[in-house]
């Protein structure tokens, strides 16, 4: 931890600036032992900023977005590992805000109020036990999904404004890859234990999968760029071929032959000439293997590879999203299983003081157990079992499927690279022989980069 502080709204008692006093008061305000006490947040800081700049940015964000709403903010800035994952530092903020709001006089207010239901004749609606039915209406909007979305976007906007002010060519986005429409596959959760093992050179399933996903994302990004350039080039070349004096459908093998003949004419060594002939032979073999002889054939293959690329990318993305879900469920199941003995032991203690003493000594185990139980609630069978075996089997199957899809995408990418290389050769010779009708050269240069 490199910095910590408590930010208070104007109506909060000044003594709440002390962490122990604050959270003792929060707990004392609750009468239900299962009451939720606080919202907990984690936010990544930016390595492009100094630690002092990150602290100032964090304080501004928390003051503008939370304290201004009347919320108390207890935050700490961490730099847990100076080298971080893959040698990248990982500074971040942890902060908590009491769920219960404060009244104007500094006393704790209610979290929600009751809105009773009435029949058409104005009589109260009763439940099976004869009690009046009601809806619980939160007294604040702090727990609403829309508010969380606003906070996420506000943080992104604040960081991006700081990037722009400093002239840094970076941008962060609070939305998922899917919502952004980005052609990237999300990685799975690793956690500190996995990261430490990977850092020590110990291979883990999650770490290896994430490396696999990252390399796939790089390949997808390169493929998307090359496909965009190919489609643009084809469109321009077709326009050029439609002009007077230009061939309607140039023979690609002939253009390749002319290109490599020209290269060999300027080659100074026997090795260079042999390499040129080898490249020409490989290019011609690729065209014949895929039945490509005309510009139209080339266009059809580019369209087909683009379709295959989209299909495999979508398949890998769906698999990755489901793997993340299963990985999280298995992680929660592990928390539940490992910490259930502490809960079982607590259940056997009948006296209040003894229970409180046990809870204080096993706070972390119980917290993890309650969190896991809450998240796993929809998945328990009638006998109280979790389908961990089925989850693990599905996860293993999805990993195998992802690797198969990735291998198929590698084949697609090789074809796209080959098409891009052929495009370079064809455009080079076509430009020289049809200078007045040649497509713009800047696209070719972009692909080379």
mmCIF file of C-alpha atoms in Angstrom, residues 78-349:
data_model
loop_
_atom_site.group_PDB
_atom_site.id
_atom_site.type_symbol
_atom_site.label_atom_id
_atom_site.label_comp_id
_atom_site.label_asym_id
_atom_site.label_seq_id
_atom_site.Cartn_x
_atom_site.Cartn_y
_atom_site.Cartn_z
ATOM 1 C CA UNK A 78 -1.756 -0.500 -3.901
ATOM 2 C CA UNK A 79 1.305 -1.449 -5.915
ATOM 3 C CA UNK A 80 1.465 -5.136 -4.915
ATOM 4 C CA UNK A 81 4.172 -6.240 -7.315
ATOM 5 C CA UNK A 82 6.626 -3.784 -8.820
ATOM 6 C CA UNK A 83 7.195 -6.070 -11.787
ATOM 7 C CA UNK A 84 3.538 -7.069 -12.157
ATOM 8 C CA UNK A 85 2.228 -9.440 -14.799
ATOM 9 C CA UNK A 86 4.577 -9.838 -17.807
ATOM 10 C CA UNK A 87 6.829 -7.217 -16.213
ATOM 11 C CA UNK A 88 4.088 -4.572 -16.232
ATOM 12 C CA UNK A 89 3.363 -2.730 -12.931
ATOM 13 C CA UNK A 90 -0.153 -3.102 -11.585
ATOM 14 C CA UNK A 91 -1.093 -0.021 -9.498
ATOM 15 C CA UNK A 92 -4.754 0.063 -8.492
ATOM 16 C CA UNK A 93 -7.276 1.476 -6.015
ATOM 17 C CA UNK A 94 -9.357 -0.489 -3.525
ATOM 18 C CA UNK A 95 -12.153 1.500 -1.911
ATOM 19 C CA UNK A 96 -15.271 0.879 0.122
ATOM 20 C CA UNK A 97 -18.343 3.019 0.706
ATOM 21 C CA UNK A 98 -20.954 2.325 3.421
ATOM 22 C CA UNK A 99 -24.266 1.330 1.845
ATOM 23 C CA UNK A 100 -26.310 3.102 4.508
ATOM 24 C CA UNK A 101 -26.538 6.860 3.725
ATOM 25 C CA UNK A 102 -26.232 9.685 6.231
ATOM 26 C CA UNK A 103 -28.940 12.132 7.210
ATOM 27 C CA UNK A 104 -28.275 15.856 7.135
ATOM 28 C CA UNK A 105 -27.392 15.794 10.833
ATOM 29 C CA UNK A 106 -24.782 13.054 10.348
ATOM 30 C CA UNK A 107 -26.874 10.181 11.726
ATOM 31 C CA UNK A 108 -27.266 6.974 9.729
ATOM 32 C CA UNK A 109 -30.363 6.889 7.524
ATOM 33 C CA UNK A 110 -32.380 3.904 6.288
ATOM 34 C CA UNK A 111 -31.125 1.946 3.280
ATOM 35 C CA UNK A 112 -34.652 1.584 1.940
ATOM 36 C CA UNK A 113 -38.265 2.370 2.725
ATOM 37 C CA UNK A 114 -41.394 0.297 2.343
ATOM 38 C CA UNK A 115 -43.996 0.966 -0.316
ATOM 39 C CA UNK A 116 -47.091 -1.001 0.702
ATOM 40 C CA UNK A 117 -49.307 -2.623 -1.902
ATOM 41 C CA UNK A 118 -53.058 -2.070 -2.015
ATOM 42 C CA UNK A 119 -55.976 -3.703 -3.774
ATOM 43 C CA UNK A 120 -58.404 -1.819 -6.011
ATOM 44 C CA UNK A 121 -60.660 -1.211 -2.998
ATOM 45 C CA UNK A 122 -57.708 0.393 -1.158
ATOM 46 C CA UNK A 123 -57.375 -2.550 1.219
ATOM 47 C CA UNK A 124 -53.791 -3.754 1.841
ATOM 48 C CA UNK A 125 -52.490 -6.759 -0.065
ATOM 49 C CA UNK A 126 -51.676 -9.576 2.370
ATOM 50 C CA UNK A 127 -49.255 -12.481 2.029
ATOM 51 C CA UNK A 128 -49.977 -16.087 3.022
ATOM 52 C CA UNK A 129 -49.177 -15.277 6.664
ATOM 53 C CA UNK A 130 -51.516 -12.299 6.746
ATOM 54 C CA UNK A 131 -48.762 -9.699 6.702
ATOM 55 C CA UNK A 132 -49.002 -6.607 4.533
ATOM 56 C CA UNK A 133 -47.028 -6.960 1.306
ATOM 57 C CA UNK A 134 -44.703 -4.193 0.216
ATOM 58 C CA UNK A 135 -41.921 -3.283 -2.196
ATOM 59 C CA UNK A 136 -38.564 -2.262 -0.743
ATOM 60 C CA UNK A 137 -37.513 1.031 -2.374
ATOM 61 C CA UNK A 138 -33.820 2.031 -1.994
ATOM 62 C CA UNK A 139 -33.305 5.481 -0.534
ATOM 63 C CA UNK A 140 -30.394 6.116 -2.922
ATOM 64 C CA UNK A 141 -29.442 5.158 -6.479
ATOM 65 C CA UNK A 142 -25.990 3.984 -5.384
ATOM 66 C CA UNK A 143 -26.729 0.308 -5.967
ATOM 67 C CA UNK A 144 -28.331 0.713 -9.389
ATOM 68 C CA UNK A 145 -26.602 -0.817 -12.458
ATOM 69 C CA UNK A 146 -27.036 2.519 -14.257
ATOM 70 C CA UNK A 147 -25.069 4.276 -11.521
ATOM 71 C CA UNK A 148 -22.234 1.760 -11.761
ATOM 72 C CA UNK A 149 -22.204 2.233 -15.541
ATOM 73 C CA UNK A 150 -21.975 5.998 -15.029
ATOM 74 C CA UNK A 151 -19.053 5.597 -12.618
ATOM 75 C CA UNK A 152 -17.197 3.318 -15.024
ATOM 76 C CA UNK A 153 -17.626 5.747 -17.887
ATOM 77 C CA UNK A 154 -16.707 8.735 -15.704
ATOM 78 C CA UNK A 155 -13.403 7.091 -14.764
ATOM 79 C CA UNK A 156 -12.616 6.301 -18.405
ATOM 80 C CA UNK A 157 -13.474 9.866 -19.454
ATOM 81 C CA UNK A 158 -11.296 11.326 -16.695
ATOM 82 C CA UNK A 159 -8.283 9.187 -17.668
ATOM 83 C CA UNK A 160 -8.743 9.876 -21.378
ATOM 84 C CA UNK A 161 -8.908 13.618 -20.730
ATOM 85 C CA UNK A 162 -5.647 13.349 -18.791
ATOM 86 C CA UNK A 163 -4.066 11.380 -21.645
ATOM 87 C CA UNK A 164 -5.119 14.091 -24.098
ATOM 88 C CA UNK A 165 -3.835 16.883 -21.847
ATOM 89 C CA UNK A 166 -0.435 15.211 -21.669
ATOM 90 C CA UNK A 167 -0.361 14.415 -25.385
ATOM 91 C CA UNK A 168 -0.293 10.661 -24.704
ATOM 92 C CA UNK A 169 -1.705 8.561 -27.532
ATOM 93 C CA UNK A 170 -3.654 6.164 -25.312
ATOM 94 C CA UNK A 171 -7.345 5.506 -24.674
ATOM 95 C CA UNK A 172 -9.266 3.322 -22.219
ATOM 96 C CA UNK A 173 -12.854 2.126 -22.586
ATOM 97 C CA UNK A 174 -15.212 1.072 -19.800
ATOM 98 C CA UNK A 175 -17.183 -1.210 -22.115
ATOM 99 C CA UNK A 176 -16.555 -4.904 -22.746
ATOM 100 C CA UNK A 177 -14.974 -5.990 -26.043
ATOM 101 C CA UNK A 178 -18.409 -7.233 -27.145
ATOM 102 C CA UNK A 179 -20.087 -3.869 -26.472
ATOM 103 C CA UNK A 180 -17.252 -2.066 -28.225
ATOM 104 C CA UNK A 181 -17.616 -4.317 -31.250
ATOM 105 C CA UNK A 182 -13.905 -5.056 -30.905
ATOM 106 C CA UNK A 183 -12.405 -8.107 -32.617
ATOM 107 C CA UNK A 184 -10.739 -9.285 -29.425
ATOM 108 C CA UNK A 185 -11.363 -12.283 -27.218
ATOM 109 C CA UNK A 186 -11.517 -11.739 -23.431
ATOM 110 C CA UNK A 187 -9.025 -13.565 -21.230
ATOM 111 C CA UNK A 188 -10.001 -15.633 -18.187
ATOM 112 C CA UNK A 189 -9.447 -14.650 -14.556
ATOM 113 C CA UNK A 190 -6.000 -15.608 -13.259
ATOM 114 C CA UNK A 191 -5.738 -14.309 -9.710
ATOM 115 C CA UNK A 192 -2.574 -13.576 -7.690
ATOM 116 C CA UNK A 193 -1.651 -17.228 -7.099
ATOM 117 C CA UNK A 194 -1.604 -18.049 -10.811
ATOM 118 C CA UNK A 195 0.334 -14.871 -11.625
ATOM 119 C CA UNK A 196 2.962 -15.653 -9.006
ATOM 120 C CA UNK A 197 3.381 -19.188 -10.385
ATOM 121 C CA UNK A 198 3.666 -17.916 -13.963
ATOM 122 C CA UNK A 199 6.196 -15.317 -12.856
ATOM 123 C CA UNK A 200 8.326 -18.088 -11.325
ATOM 124 C CA UNK A 201 8.206 -20.016 -14.605
ATOM 125 C CA UNK A 202 5.609 -22.535 -13.414
ATOM 126 C CA UNK A 203 3.116 -23.166 -16.208
ATOM 127 C CA UNK A 204 -0.581 -23.110 -15.265
ATOM 128 C CA UNK A 205 -3.687 -23.928 -17.266
ATOM 129 C CA UNK A 206 -5.140 -20.432 -16.909
ATOM 130 C CA UNK A 207 -1.843 -18.700 -17.623
ATOM 131 C CA UNK A 208 -1.211 -20.805 -20.729
ATOM 132 C CA UNK A 209 -4.759 -20.236 -21.977
ATOM 133 C CA UNK A 210 -4.451 -16.477 -21.523
ATOM 134 C CA UNK A 211 -1.149 -16.439 -23.417
ATOM 135 C CA UNK A 212 -2.909 -18.429 -26.131
ATOM 136 C CA UNK A 213 -5.792 -15.929 -26.195
ATOM 137 C CA UNK A 214 -3.452 -12.925 -26.316
ATOM 138 C CA UNK A 215 -1.507 -14.384 -29.239
ATOM 139 C CA UNK A 216 -4.822 -15.167 -30.954
ATOM 140 C CA UNK A 217 -5.939 -11.563 -30.479
ATOM 141 C CA UNK A 218 -2.719 -10.338 -32.084
ATOM 142 C CA UNK A 219 -3.272 -12.696 -35.003
ATOM 143 C CA UNK A 220 -6.907 -11.604 -35.376
ATOM 144 C CA UNK A 221 -5.912 -7.927 -35.336
ATOM 145 C CA UNK A 222 -3.297 -8.535 -38.056
ATOM 146 C CA UNK A 223 -5.762 -10.592 -40.112
ATOM 147 C CA UNK A 224 -8.456 -7.914 -39.871
ATOM 148 C CA UNK A 225 -6.009 -5.258 -41.047
ATOM 149 C CA UNK A 226 -4.819 -7.348 -43.991
ATOM 150 C CA UNK A 227 -8.379 -8.286 -45.009
ATOM 151 C CA UNK A 228 -9.464 -4.646 -44.935
ATOM 152 C CA UNK A 229 -6.503 -3.729 -47.145
ATOM 153 C CA UNK A 230 -7.226 -6.610 -49.533
ATOM 154 C CA UNK A 231 -10.899 -5.676 -49.921
ATOM 155 C CA UNK A 232 -10.006 -2.041 -50.538
ATOM 156 C CA UNK A 233 -7.334 -3.038 -53.060
ATOM 157 C CA UNK A 234 -9.663 -5.379 -54.954
ATOM 158 C CA UNK A 235 -12.276 -2.646 -55.254
ATOM 159 C CA UNK A 236 -9.730 -0.151 -56.585
ATOM 160 C CA UNK A 237 -8.155 -2.665 -58.957
ATOM 161 C CA UNK A 238 -11.574 -3.540 -60.387
ATOM 162 C CA UNK A 239 -12.201 0.155 -60.987
ATOM 163 C CA UNK A 240 -8.787 0.473 -62.653
ATOM 164 C CA UNK A 241 -9.484 -2.526 -64.893
ATOM 165 C CA UNK A 242 -12.760 -0.989 -66.031
ATOM 166 C CA UNK A 243 -10.967 2.030 -67.507
ATOM 167 C CA UNK A 244 -10.246 2.189 -71.276
ATOM 168 C CA UNK A 245 -7.101 0.382 -72.323
ATOM 169 C CA UNK A 246 -6.837 -1.752 -69.189
ATOM 170 C CA UNK A 247 -7.277 -5.572 -69.253
ATOM 171 C CA UNK A 248 -10.733 -6.620 -68.058
ATOM 172 C CA UNK A 249 -9.417 -9.461 -65.927
ATOM 173 C CA UNK A 250 -5.623 -9.667 -65.663
ATOM 174 C CA UNK A 251 -4.101 -13.148 -65.503
ATOM 175 C CA UNK A 252 -2.606 -13.382 -62.019
ATOM 176 C CA UNK A 253 -0.036 -16.073 -62.833
ATOM 177 C CA UNK A 254 1.178 -14.001 -65.767
ATOM 178 C CA UNK A 255 1.487 -10.904 -63.564
ATOM 179 C CA UNK A 256 3.385 -12.903 -60.940
ATOM 180 C CA UNK A 257 5.693 -14.286 -63.609
ATOM 181 C CA UNK A 258 6.426 -10.771 -64.843
ATOM 182 C CA UNK A 259 7.049 -9.586 -61.285
ATOM 183 C CA UNK A 260 9.569 -12.303 -60.451
ATOM 184 C CA UNK A 261 11.236 -12.014 -63.884
ATOM 185 C CA UNK A 262 11.819 -8.359 -63.109
ATOM 186 C CA UNK A 263 13.192 -9.238 -59.655
ATOM 187 C CA UNK A 264 15.565 -11.797 -61.141
ATOM 188 C CA UNK A 265 16.787 -9.318 -63.705
ATOM 189 C CA UNK A 266 17.975 -7.107 -60.872
ATOM 190 C CA UNK A 267 19.216 -9.946 -58.654
ATOM 191 C CA UNK A 268 22.994 -9.974 -58.056
ATOM 192 C CA UNK A 269 23.442 -13.464 -56.641
ATOM 193 C CA UNK A 270 22.479 -17.001 -57.547
ATOM 194 C CA UNK A 271 20.932 -17.443 -54.081
ATOM 195 C CA UNK A 272 18.624 -14.443 -54.599
ATOM 196 C CA UNK A 273 17.495 -15.807 -57.972
ATOM 197 C CA UNK A 274 16.796 -19.237 -56.473
ATOM 198 C CA UNK A 275 14.771 -17.635 -53.666
ATOM 199 C CA UNK A 276 12.788 -15.634 -56.217
ATOM 200 C CA UNK A 277 12.007 -18.773 -58.203
ATOM 201 C CA UNK A 278 11.005 -20.581 -55.022
ATOM 202 C CA UNK A 279 8.678 -17.733 -54.007
ATOM 203 C CA UNK A 280 7.161 -17.668 -57.492
ATOM 204 C CA UNK A 281 6.611 -21.443 -57.448
ATOM 205 C CA UNK A 282 4.943 -21.273 -54.016
ATOM 206 C CA UNK A 283 2.674 -18.422 -55.099
ATOM 207 C CA UNK A 284 1.630 -20.212 -58.292
ATOM 208 C CA UNK A 285 1.027 -23.452 -56.392
ATOM 209 C CA UNK A 286 -1.179 -21.573 -53.912
ATOM 210 C CA UNK A 287 -3.225 -20.021 -56.743
ATOM 211 C CA UNK A 288 -3.672 -23.365 -58.522
ATOM 212 C CA UNK A 289 -4.496 -25.181 -55.291
ATOM 213 C CA UNK A 290 -7.296 -22.698 -54.636
ATOM 214 C CA UNK A 291 -8.475 -22.436 -58.240
ATOM 215 C CA UNK A 292 -7.472 -18.781 -58.612
ATOM 216 C CA UNK A 293 -6.563 -17.408 -62.012
ATOM 217 C CA UNK A 294 -8.505 -14.167 -62.349
ATOM 218 C CA UNK A 295 -9.224 -11.120 -60.279
ATOM 219 C CA UNK A 296 -12.754 -12.406 -59.725
ATOM 220 C CA UNK A 297 -11.403 -15.690 -58.331
ATOM 221 C CA UNK A 298 -9.149 -13.761 -55.995
ATOM 222 C CA UNK A 299 -12.060 -11.634 -54.814
ATOM 223 C CA UNK A 300 -14.130 -14.742 -54.065
ATOM 224 C CA UNK A 301 -11.363 -16.291 -51.984
ATOM 225 C CA UNK A 302 -10.829 -13.081 -50.023
ATOM 226 C CA UNK A 303 -14.569 -13.024 -49.256
ATOM 227 C CA UNK A 304 -14.502 -16.717 -48.249
ATOM 228 C CA UNK A 305 -11.512 -16.269 -45.928
ATOM 229 C CA UNK A 306 -13.141 -13.193 -44.433
ATOM 230 C CA UNK A 307 -16.275 -15.230 -43.683
ATOM 231 C CA UNK A 308 -14.216 -18.065 -42.160
ATOM 232 C CA UNK A 309 -12.306 -15.529 -40.077
ATOM 233 C CA UNK A 310 -15.513 -13.988 -38.709
ATOM 234 C CA UNK A 311 -17.050 -17.390 -37.962
ATOM 235 C CA UNK A 312 -14.012 -18.750 -36.116
ATOM 236 C CA UNK A 313 -13.507 -15.486 -34.231
ATOM 237 C CA UNK A 314 -17.126 -15.562 -33.047
ATOM 238 C CA UNK A 315 -16.814 -19.226 -32.060
ATOM 239 C CA UNK A 316 -13.654 -18.565 -30.026
ATOM 240 C CA UNK A 317 -15.254 -15.526 -28.410
ATOM 241 C CA UNK A 318 -18.344 -17.496 -27.347
ATOM 242 C CA UNK A 319 -16.129 -20.267 -25.965
ATOM 243 C CA UNK A 320 -13.962 -17.766 -24.093
ATOM 244 C CA UNK A 321 -16.950 -16.019 -22.491
ATOM 245 C CA UNK A 322 -18.382 -19.338 -21.325
ATOM 246 C CA UNK A 323 -14.953 -20.427 -20.052
ATOM 247 C CA UNK A 324 -14.790 -17.261 -17.957
ATOM 248 C CA UNK A 325 -18.199 -18.069 -16.465
ATOM 249 C CA UNK A 326 -17.243 -21.667 -15.677
ATOM 250 C CA UNK A 327 -13.869 -20.623 -14.305
ATOM 251 C CA UNK A 328 -15.560 -18.180 -11.930
ATOM 252 C CA UNK A 329 -18.113 -20.791 -10.821
ATOM 253 C CA UNK A 330 -15.338 -23.291 -10.076
ATOM 254 C CA UNK A 331 -13.407 -20.606 -8.202
ATOM 255 C CA UNK A 332 -16.476 -19.845 -6.061
ATOM 256 C CA UNK A 333 -17.027 -23.567 -5.501
ATOM 257 C CA UNK A 334 -13.465 -23.846 -4.216
ATOM 258 C CA UNK A 335 -14.020 -20.912 -1.837
ATOM 259 C CA UNK A 336 -17.263 -22.509 -0.657
ATOM 260 C CA UNK A 337 -15.711 -25.933 -0.100
ATOM 261 C CA UNK A 338 -12.508 -24.686 1.561
ATOM 262 C CA UNK A 339 -14.265 -22.311 3.980
ATOM 263 C CA UNK A 340 -17.369 -24.323 4.815
ATOM 264 C CA UNK A 341 -15.682 -25.985 7.837
ATOM 265 C CA UNK A 342 -15.359 -22.538 9.450
ATOM 266 C CA UNK A 343 -19.061 -21.886 8.867
ATOM 267 C CA UNK A 344 -20.017 -25.344 10.170
ATOM 268 C CA UNK A 345 -17.976 -24.771 13.305
ATOM 269 C CA UNK A 346 -19.643 -21.397 13.845
ATOM 270 C CA UNK A 347 -23.063 -23.018 13.481
ATOM 271 C CA UNK A 348 -22.292 -25.281 16.401
ATOM 272 C CA UNK A 349 -21.546 -22.378 18.781
#
